[in-house]
Amino acid sequence: VHLSVEWRDLPDDAWHHTVRTIQGRDVPASETVWMRSREVWVHAVDLDNGATFADIPEPVLKRLLNDITGAWHTRGTDAGLVVKVAGTDSSFGDTDAADPTVVTGALAGVVRWAAGRGADGVEASKSSVSTMVPVAPKWI
């Protein structure tokens, strides 16, 4: 509640001020709203009280997957790894790799795996041959 009040009362010009995250990144204050939303959705699933990644709205899942794969790319931990969302043309990761491990699944399953919450609902292949689903690189 306190955070909501602070956001509500924040002057317009203050949304552009820089804040430092726990990881040491400098981001505009406006980014903290997404960061909080992301944490609420992911940890609602972590509570293991019935919520699943399939319950998370599609726009949140898409942005979350972009965040995660972007963090991998920045750190170079996506080398040789491509993530594909079934039924779309969306591909993330090392799309220039000669023979990548390709992890595929529905959006909710792919995000669940990418967030480090297990490989249910995803498959992996290398050279078009089925293989073990790798552990997703760390993203936070």
Short mmCIF file of N, CA and C in Angstrom, two decimals:
data_model
loop_
_atom_site.label_atom_id
_atom_site.label_comp_id
_atom_site.label_asym_id
_atom_site.label_seq_id
_atom_site.Cartn_x
_atom_site.Cartn_y
_atom_site.Cartn_z
N VAL A 1 0.84 -1.19 0.00
CA VAL A 1 0.00 0.00 0.00
C VAL A 1 0.88 1.25 0.00
N HIS A 2 1.93 1.21 0.82
CA HIS A 2 2.81 2.38 0.90
C HIS A 2 3.44 2.68 -0.46
N LEU A 3 3.90 1.65 -1.16
CA LEU A 3 4.50 1.86 -2.47
C LEU A 3 3.48 2.45 -3.45
N SER A 4 2.26 1.97 -3.41
CA SER A 4 1.22 2.51 -4.29
C SER A 4 0.98 3.99 -4.03
N VAL A 5 0.99 4.36 -2.76
CA VAL A 5 0.79 5.77 -2.40
C VAL A 5 1.97 6.60 -2.91
N GLU A 6 3.19 6.08 -2.75
CA GLU A 6 4.37 6.81 -3.23
C GLU A 6 4.31 7.00 -4.74
N TRP A 7 3.95 5.94 -5.48
CA TRP A 7 3.82 6.06 -6.93
C TRP A 7 2.73 7.05 -7.30
N ARG A 8 1.59 6.95 -6.62
CA ARG A 8 0.47 7.84 -6.90
C ARG A 8 0.85 9.31 -6.72
N ASP A 9 1.64 9.60 -5.69
CA ASP A 9 1.98 10.98 -5.35
C ASP A 9 3.28 11.46 -5.99
N LEU A 10 3.93 10.63 -6.79
CA LEU A 10 5.19 11.01 -7.41
C LEU A 10 4.95 12.08 -8.48
N PRO A 11 5.64 13.22 -8.39
CA PRO A 11 5.47 14.26 -9.41
C PRO A 11 5.89 13.73 -10.79
N ASP A 12 5.25 14.24 -11.83
CA ASP A 12 5.51 13.76 -13.19
C ASP A 12 7.00 13.76 -13.55
N ASP A 13 7.72 14.81 -13.21
CA ASP A 13 9.13 14.89 -13.59
C ASP A 13 10.00 13.87 -12.85
N ALA A 14 9.53 13.39 -11.69
CA ALA A 14 10.32 12.44 -10.91
C ALA A 14 10.33 11.04 -11.53
N TRP A 15 9.37 10.73 -12.40
CA TRP A 15 9.33 9.41 -13.03
C TRP A 15 10.55 9.18 -13.92
N HIS A 16 11.25 10.24 -14.29
CA HIS A 16 12.43 10.12 -15.13
C HIS A 16 13.72 10.05 -14.32
N HIS A 17 13.63 10.25 -13.01
CA HIS A 17 14.82 10.17 -12.16
C HIS A 17 15.35 8.74 -12.15
N THR A 18 16.63 8.62 -11.97
CA THR A 18 17.28 7.31 -11.99
C THR A 18 17.30 6.70 -10.60
N VAL A 19 16.99 5.41 -10.55
CA VAL A 19 17.11 4.64 -9.31
C VAL A 19 18.01 3.44 -9.59
N ARG A 20 18.67 2.94 -8.57
CA ARG A 20 19.56 1.79 -8.72
C ARG A 20 18.87 0.54 -8.19
N THR A 21 18.87 -0.51 -9.02
CA THR A 21 18.25 -1.78 -8.61
C THR A 21 19.20 -2.54 -7.71
N ILE A 22 18.70 -3.60 -7.12
CA ILE A 22 19.51 -4.45 -6.25
C ILE A 22 20.66 -5.10 -7.03
N GLN A 23 20.48 -5.26 -8.36
CA GLN A 23 21.53 -5.82 -9.21
C GLN A 23 22.54 -4.75 -9.62
N GLY A 24 22.31 -3.49 -9.21
CA GLY A 24 23.24 -2.42 -9.53
C GLY A 24 22.96 -1.71 -10.85
N ARG A 25 21.83 -2.02 -11.49
CA ARG A 25 21.46 -1.34 -12.74
C ARG A 25 20.80 -0.01 -12.41
N ASP A 26 21.08 0.99 -13.20
CA ASP A 26 20.40 2.27 -13.08
C ASP A 26 19.24 2.29 -14.07
N VAL A 27 18.03 2.53 -13.56
CA VAL A 27 16.83 2.55 -14.40
C VAL A 27 15.99 3.77 -14.03
N PRO A 28 15.13 4.23 -14.97
CA PRO A 28 14.23 5.32 -14.60
C PRO A 28 13.20 4.83 -13.58
N ALA A 29 12.74 5.72 -12.73
CA ALA A 29 11.75 5.35 -11.72
C ALA A 29 10.52 4.71 -12.37
N SER A 30 10.18 5.12 -13.57
CA SER A 30 9.03 4.55 -14.27
C SER A 30 9.17 3.04 -14.47
N GLU A 31 10.39 2.55 -14.56
CA GLU A 31 10.63 1.11 -14.76
C GLU A 31 10.26 0.29 -13.53
N THR A 32 10.22 0.92 -12.35
CA THR A 32 9.93 0.19 -11.12
C THR A 32 8.51 -0.37 -11.10
N VAL A 33 7.61 0.26 -11.83
CA VAL A 33 6.24 -0.26 -11.88
C VAL A 33 6.23 -1.62 -12.57
N TRP A 34 6.92 -1.74 -13.71
CA TRP A 34 7.01 -3.03 -14.40
C TRP A 34 7.76 -4.03 -13.53
N MET A 35 8.84 -3.61 -12.91
CA MET A 35 9.63 -4.53 -12.08
C MET A 35 8.77 -5.12 -10.97
N ARG A 36 7.97 -4.30 -10.34
CA ARG A 36 7.09 -4.78 -9.27
C ARG A 36 6.02 -5.72 -9.83
N SER A 37 5.43 -5.35 -10.96
CA SER A 37 4.41 -6.20 -11.59
C SER A 37 4.97 -7.57 -11.93
N ARG A 38 6.16 -7.56 -12.52
CA ARG A 38 6.84 -8.81 -12.89
C ARG A 38 7.02 -9.70 -11.67
N GLU A 39 7.50 -9.13 -10.59
CA GLU A 39 7.73 -9.90 -9.37
C GLU A 39 6.44 -10.45 -8.79
N VAL A 40 5.39 -9.65 -8.81
CA VAL A 40 4.10 -10.10 -8.26
C VAL A 40 3.58 -11.30 -9.05
N TRP A 41 3.62 -11.23 -10.39
CA TRP A 41 3.11 -12.34 -11.19
C TRP A 41 3.94 -13.60 -11.01
N VAL A 42 5.25 -13.49 -11.10
CA VAL A 42 6.10 -14.68 -10.99
C VAL A 42 5.99 -15.30 -9.60
N HIS A 43 6.02 -14.48 -8.57
CA HIS A 43 5.98 -15.04 -7.22
C HIS A 43 4.59 -15.50 -6.80
N ALA A 44 3.55 -15.03 -7.49
CA ALA A 44 2.22 -15.59 -7.26
C ALA A 44 2.22 -17.07 -7.65
N VAL A 45 2.93 -17.41 -8.73
CA VAL A 45 3.06 -18.80 -9.13
C VAL A 45 3.94 -19.55 -8.12
N ASP A 46 5.01 -18.91 -7.68
CA ASP A 46 5.93 -19.54 -6.72
C ASP A 46 5.24 -19.94 -5.42
N LEU A 47 4.17 -19.25 -5.06
CA LEU A 47 3.46 -19.58 -3.82
C LEU A 47 2.85 -20.98 -3.87
N ASP A 48 2.74 -21.55 -5.08
CA ASP A 48 2.22 -22.91 -5.27
C ASP A 48 0.85 -23.10 -4.65
N ASN A 49 0.00 -22.13 -4.88
CA ASN A 49 -1.35 -22.17 -4.33
C ASN A 49 -2.39 -22.29 -5.43
N GLY A 50 -1.97 -22.77 -6.61
CA GLY A 50 -2.90 -23.00 -7.70
C GLY A 50 -2.65 -22.16 -8.93
N ALA A 51 -1.97 -21.02 -8.80
CA ALA A 51 -1.69 -20.18 -9.96
C ALA A 51 -0.59 -20.83 -10.80
N THR A 52 -0.69 -20.66 -12.11
CA THR A 52 0.32 -21.18 -13.02
C THR A 52 0.72 -20.07 -13.99
N PHE A 53 1.76 -20.31 -14.76
CA PHE A 53 2.15 -19.33 -15.76
C PHE A 53 1.05 -19.14 -16.81
N ALA A 54 0.21 -20.14 -17.00
CA ALA A 54 -0.91 -20.02 -17.94
C ALA A 54 -1.93 -19.00 -17.46
N ASP A 55 -1.92 -18.66 -16.17
CA ASP A 55 -2.83 -17.65 -15.63
C ASP A 55 -2.33 -16.23 -15.82
N ILE A 56 -1.07 -16.08 -16.19
CA ILE A 56 -0.49 -14.75 -16.38
C ILE A 56 -0.94 -14.21 -17.74
N PRO A 57 -1.39 -12.97 -17.80
CA PRO A 57 -1.85 -12.41 -19.08
C PRO A 57 -0.74 -12.44 -20.15
N GLU A 58 -1.15 -12.69 -21.38
CA GLU A 58 -0.21 -12.80 -22.49
C GLU A 58 0.74 -11.60 -22.62
N PRO A 59 0.25 -10.35 -22.49
CA PRO A 59 1.19 -9.22 -22.60
C PRO A 59 2.29 -9.26 -21.53
N VAL A 60 1.94 -9.73 -20.33
CA VAL A 60 2.93 -9.84 -19.26
C VAL A 60 3.93 -10.93 -19.61
N LEU A 61 3.45 -12.08 -20.09
CA LEU A 61 4.34 -13.17 -20.48
C LEU A 61 5.31 -12.74 -21.58
N LYS A 62 4.79 -12.02 -22.58
CA LYS A 62 5.65 -11.57 -23.68
C LYS A 62 6.74 -10.62 -23.18
N ARG A 63 6.36 -9.68 -22.35
CA ARG A 63 7.36 -8.73 -21.84
C ARG A 63 8.35 -9.44 -20.93
N LEU A 64 7.87 -10.37 -20.14
CA LEU A 64 8.76 -11.13 -19.26
C LEU A 64 9.77 -11.93 -20.07
N LEU A 65 9.32 -12.59 -21.14
CA LEU A 65 10.23 -13.35 -22.00
C LEU A 65 11.26 -12.43 -22.64
N ASN A 66 10.84 -11.25 -23.06
CA ASN A 66 11.79 -10.27 -23.61
C ASN A 66 12.82 -9.86 -22.57
N ASP A 67 12.38 -9.63 -21.35
CA ASP A 67 13.31 -9.26 -20.27
C ASP A 67 14.33 -10.36 -20.02
N ILE A 68 13.83 -11.57 -19.90
CA ILE A 68 14.70 -12.70 -19.58
C ILE A 68 15.71 -12.95 -20.68
N THR A 69 15.24 -13.05 -21.92
CA THR A 69 16.17 -13.34 -23.02
C THR A 69 17.10 -12.15 -23.27
N GLY A 70 16.63 -10.95 -22.98
CA GLY A 70 17.50 -9.77 -23.09
C GLY A 70 18.63 -9.82 -22.07
N ALA A 71 18.31 -10.26 -20.85
CA ALA A 71 19.35 -10.40 -19.82
C ALA A 71 20.36 -11.47 -20.23
N TRP A 72 19.88 -12.57 -20.78
CA TRP A 72 20.79 -13.61 -21.26
C TRP A 72 21.73 -13.06 -22.32
N HIS A 73 21.14 -12.33 -23.28
CA HIS A 73 21.93 -11.79 -24.38
C HIS A 73 22.99 -10.82 -23.85
N THR A 74 22.60 -9.94 -22.94
CA THR A 74 23.53 -8.97 -22.37
C THR A 74 24.72 -9.66 -21.71
N ARG A 75 24.44 -10.76 -21.02
CA ARG A 75 25.50 -11.50 -20.31
C ARG A 75 26.21 -12.52 -21.20
N GLY A 76 25.66 -12.78 -22.40
CA GLY A 76 26.25 -13.76 -23.29
C GLY A 76 25.96 -15.20 -22.87
N THR A 77 24.94 -15.39 -22.02
CA THR A 77 24.63 -16.74 -21.54
C THR A 77 23.66 -17.49 -22.45
N ASP A 78 23.29 -16.85 -23.57
CA ASP A 78 22.38 -17.50 -24.51
C ASP A 78 23.13 -18.15 -25.67
N ALA A 79 24.44 -18.22 -25.58
CA ALA A 79 25.25 -18.81 -26.67
C ALA A 79 24.77 -20.23 -26.97
N GLY A 80 24.45 -20.46 -28.25
CA GLY A 80 24.03 -21.79 -28.69
C GLY A 80 22.63 -22.18 -28.27
N LEU A 81 21.84 -21.21 -27.84
CA LEU A 81 20.48 -21.49 -27.36
C LEU A 81 19.48 -20.60 -28.08
N VAL A 82 18.43 -21.21 -28.62
CA VAL A 82 17.34 -20.48 -29.27
C VAL A 82 16.04 -20.91 -28.60
N VAL A 83 15.20 -19.92 -28.33
CA VAL A 83 13.89 -20.17 -27.72
C VAL A 83 12.84 -19.78 -28.74
N LYS A 84 11.90 -20.70 -28.99
CA LYS A 84 10.82 -20.44 -29.95
C LYS A 84 9.48 -20.63 -29.25
N VAL A 85 8.58 -19.71 -29.52
CA VAL A 85 7.22 -19.80 -29.01
C VAL A 85 6.38 -20.48 -30.07
N ALA A 86 5.82 -21.63 -29.73
CA ALA A 86 5.02 -22.42 -30.68
C ALA A 86 3.87 -21.59 -31.23
N GLY A 87 3.60 -21.78 -32.52
CA GLY A 87 2.49 -21.11 -33.17
C GLY A 87 2.77 -19.66 -33.54
N THR A 88 4.02 -19.22 -33.36
CA THR A 88 4.39 -17.85 -33.72
C THR A 88 5.71 -17.89 -34.49
N ASP A 89 6.11 -16.74 -34.97
CA ASP A 89 7.42 -16.60 -35.60
C ASP A 89 8.45 -16.09 -34.61
N SER A 90 8.09 -16.03 -33.33
CA SER A 90 8.96 -15.47 -32.30
C SER A 90 10.12 -16.42 -31.99
N SER A 91 11.34 -15.90 -32.13
CA SER A 91 12.55 -16.63 -31.76
C SER A 91 13.42 -15.69 -30.95
N PHE A 92 14.01 -16.20 -29.90
CA PHE A 92 14.87 -15.43 -29.02
C PHE A 92 16.17 -16.19 -28.81
N GLY A 93 17.20 -15.47 -28.45
CA GLY A 93 18.47 -16.12 -28.13
C GLY A 93 19.48 -15.98 -29.24
N ASP A 94 20.35 -16.98 -29.33
CA ASP A 94 21.48 -16.98 -30.26
C ASP A 94 21.02 -17.47 -31.63
N THR A 95 20.23 -16.65 -32.31
CA THR A 95 19.63 -17.04 -33.58
C THR A 95 20.67 -17.17 -34.70
N ASP A 96 21.90 -16.74 -34.45
CA ASP A 96 22.97 -16.87 -35.46
C ASP A 96 23.81 -18.12 -35.25
N ALA A 97 23.52 -18.89 -34.20
CA ALA A 97 24.31 -20.09 -33.91
C ALA A 97 24.15 -21.11 -35.04
N ALA A 98 25.24 -21.80 -35.36
CA ALA A 98 25.23 -22.78 -36.45
C ALA A 98 24.34 -23.98 -36.14
N ASP A 99 24.40 -24.50 -34.93
CA ASP A 99 23.62 -25.67 -34.56
C ASP A 99 23.14 -25.50 -33.11
N PRO A 100 22.17 -24.60 -32.91
CA PRO A 100 21.74 -24.31 -31.54
C PRO A 100 20.87 -25.39 -30.94
N THR A 101 20.78 -25.40 -29.64
CA THR A 101 19.75 -26.15 -28.95
C THR A 101 18.51 -25.27 -29.00
N VAL A 102 17.42 -25.82 -29.51
CA VAL A 102 16.19 -25.05 -29.67
C VAL A 102 15.16 -25.54 -28.64
N VAL A 103 14.72 -24.62 -27.80
CA VAL A 103 13.69 -24.91 -26.81
C VAL A 103 12.39 -24.33 -27.33
N THR A 104 11.36 -25.17 -27.40
CA THR A 104 10.08 -24.77 -28.00
C THR A 104 8.93 -25.14 -27.08
N GLY A 105 7.91 -24.29 -27.09
CA GLY A 105 6.69 -24.60 -26.34
C GLY A 105 5.73 -23.45 -26.44
N ALA A 106 4.57 -23.62 -25.83
CA ALA A 106 3.59 -22.53 -25.75
C ALA A 106 4.21 -21.41 -24.91
N LEU A 107 3.70 -20.21 -25.10
CA LEU A 107 4.27 -19.04 -24.43
C LEU A 107 4.39 -19.24 -22.93
N ALA A 108 3.35 -19.70 -22.27
CA ALA A 108 3.40 -19.87 -20.81
C ALA A 108 4.47 -20.88 -20.40
N GLY A 109 4.59 -21.97 -21.14
CA GLY A 109 5.60 -22.99 -20.83
C GLY A 109 7.00 -22.49 -21.05
N VAL A 110 7.20 -21.76 -22.14
CA VAL A 110 8.53 -21.22 -22.45
C VAL A 110 8.95 -20.21 -21.37
N VAL A 111 8.03 -19.35 -20.96
CA VAL A 111 8.37 -18.36 -19.93
C VAL A 111 8.63 -19.07 -18.61
N ARG A 112 7.83 -20.07 -18.29
CA ARG A 112 8.04 -20.84 -17.05
C ARG A 112 9.46 -21.41 -17.05
N TRP A 113 9.85 -22.03 -18.15
CA TRP A 113 11.20 -22.60 -18.26
C TRP A 113 12.26 -21.51 -18.18
N ALA A 114 12.08 -20.43 -18.95
CA ALA A 114 13.08 -19.36 -18.99
C ALA A 114 13.25 -18.70 -17.62
N ALA A 115 12.18 -18.65 -16.84
CA ALA A 115 12.24 -18.06 -15.51
C ALA A 115 12.83 -19.02 -14.48
N GLY A 116 13.21 -20.21 -14.92
CA GLY A 116 13.84 -21.16 -14.02
C GLY A 116 12.87 -21.93 -13.16
N ARG A 117 11.63 -22.08 -13.64
CA ARG A 117 10.60 -22.77 -12.86
C ARG A 117 10.26 -24.13 -13.42
N GLY A 118 11.16 -24.77 -14.15
CA GLY A 118 10.93 -26.12 -14.64
C GLY A 118 10.66 -26.20 -16.12
N ALA A 119 10.78 -27.41 -16.66
CA ALA A 119 10.71 -27.62 -18.10
C ALA A 119 9.38 -28.23 -18.56
N ASP A 120 8.39 -28.30 -17.69
CA ASP A 120 7.09 -28.83 -18.12
C ASP A 120 6.54 -27.96 -19.23
N GLY A 121 6.10 -28.58 -20.29
CA GLY A 121 5.47 -27.84 -21.39
C GLY A 121 6.43 -27.35 -22.45
N VAL A 122 7.71 -27.72 -22.35
CA VAL A 122 8.66 -27.35 -23.40
C VAL A 122 9.41 -28.59 -23.87
N GLU A 123 9.91 -28.48 -25.09
CA GLU A 123 10.73 -29.54 -25.68
C GLU A 123 12.01 -28.92 -26.19
N ALA A 124 13.03 -29.74 -26.34
CA ALA A 124 14.29 -29.24 -26.89
C ALA A 124 14.74 -30.15 -28.02
N SER A 125 15.45 -29.53 -28.97
CA SER A 125 16.02 -30.30 -30.07
C SER A 125 17.35 -29.66 -30.47
N LYS A 126 18.18 -30.48 -31.06
CA LYS A 126 19.46 -30.03 -31.61
C LYS A 126 19.63 -30.78 -32.92
N SER A 127 19.93 -30.06 -33.97
CA SER A 127 20.01 -30.66 -35.31
C SER A 127 18.71 -31.40 -35.64
N SER A 128 17.58 -30.83 -35.20
CA SER A 128 16.25 -31.38 -35.44
C SER A 128 16.01 -32.72 -34.77
N VAL A 129 16.87 -33.10 -33.83
CA VAL A 129 16.71 -34.35 -33.09
C VAL A 129 16.36 -33.99 -31.65
N SER A 130 15.37 -34.66 -31.11
CA SER A 130 14.95 -34.39 -29.74
C SER A 130 16.11 -34.59 -28.77
N THR A 131 16.19 -33.74 -27.77
CA THR A 131 17.26 -33.81 -26.78
C THR A 131 16.71 -33.39 -25.42
N MET A 132 17.49 -33.54 -24.39
CA MET A 132 17.09 -33.12 -23.05
C MET A 132 16.93 -31.60 -23.02
N VAL A 133 15.92 -31.13 -22.33
CA VAL A 133 15.73 -29.69 -22.18
C VAL A 133 16.82 -29.18 -21.22
N PRO A 134 17.61 -28.22 -21.67
CA PRO A 134 18.66 -27.71 -20.78
C PRO A 134 18.07 -26.86 -19.66
N VAL A 135 18.84 -26.67 -18.62
CA VAL A 135 18.47 -25.74 -17.57
C VAL A 135 18.60 -24.34 -18.16
N ALA A 136 17.62 -23.50 -17.94
CA ALA A 136 17.66 -22.14 -18.46
C ALA A 136 18.78 -21.35 -17.78
N PRO A 137 19.45 -20.48 -18.52
CA PRO A 137 20.45 -19.62 -17.89
C PRO A 137 19.79 -18.73 -16.83
N LYS A 138 20.57 -18.30 -15.85
CA LYS A 138 20.06 -17.36 -14.85
C LYS A 138 19.69 -16.06 -15.53
N TRP A 139 18.68 -15.41 -15.06
CA TRP A 139 18.28 -14.14 -15.63
C TRP A 139 18.31 -13.01 -14.62
N ILE A 140 18.22 -13.32 -13.35
CA ILE A 140 18.33 -12.29 -12.32
C ILE A 140 19.42 -12.72 -11.36
#
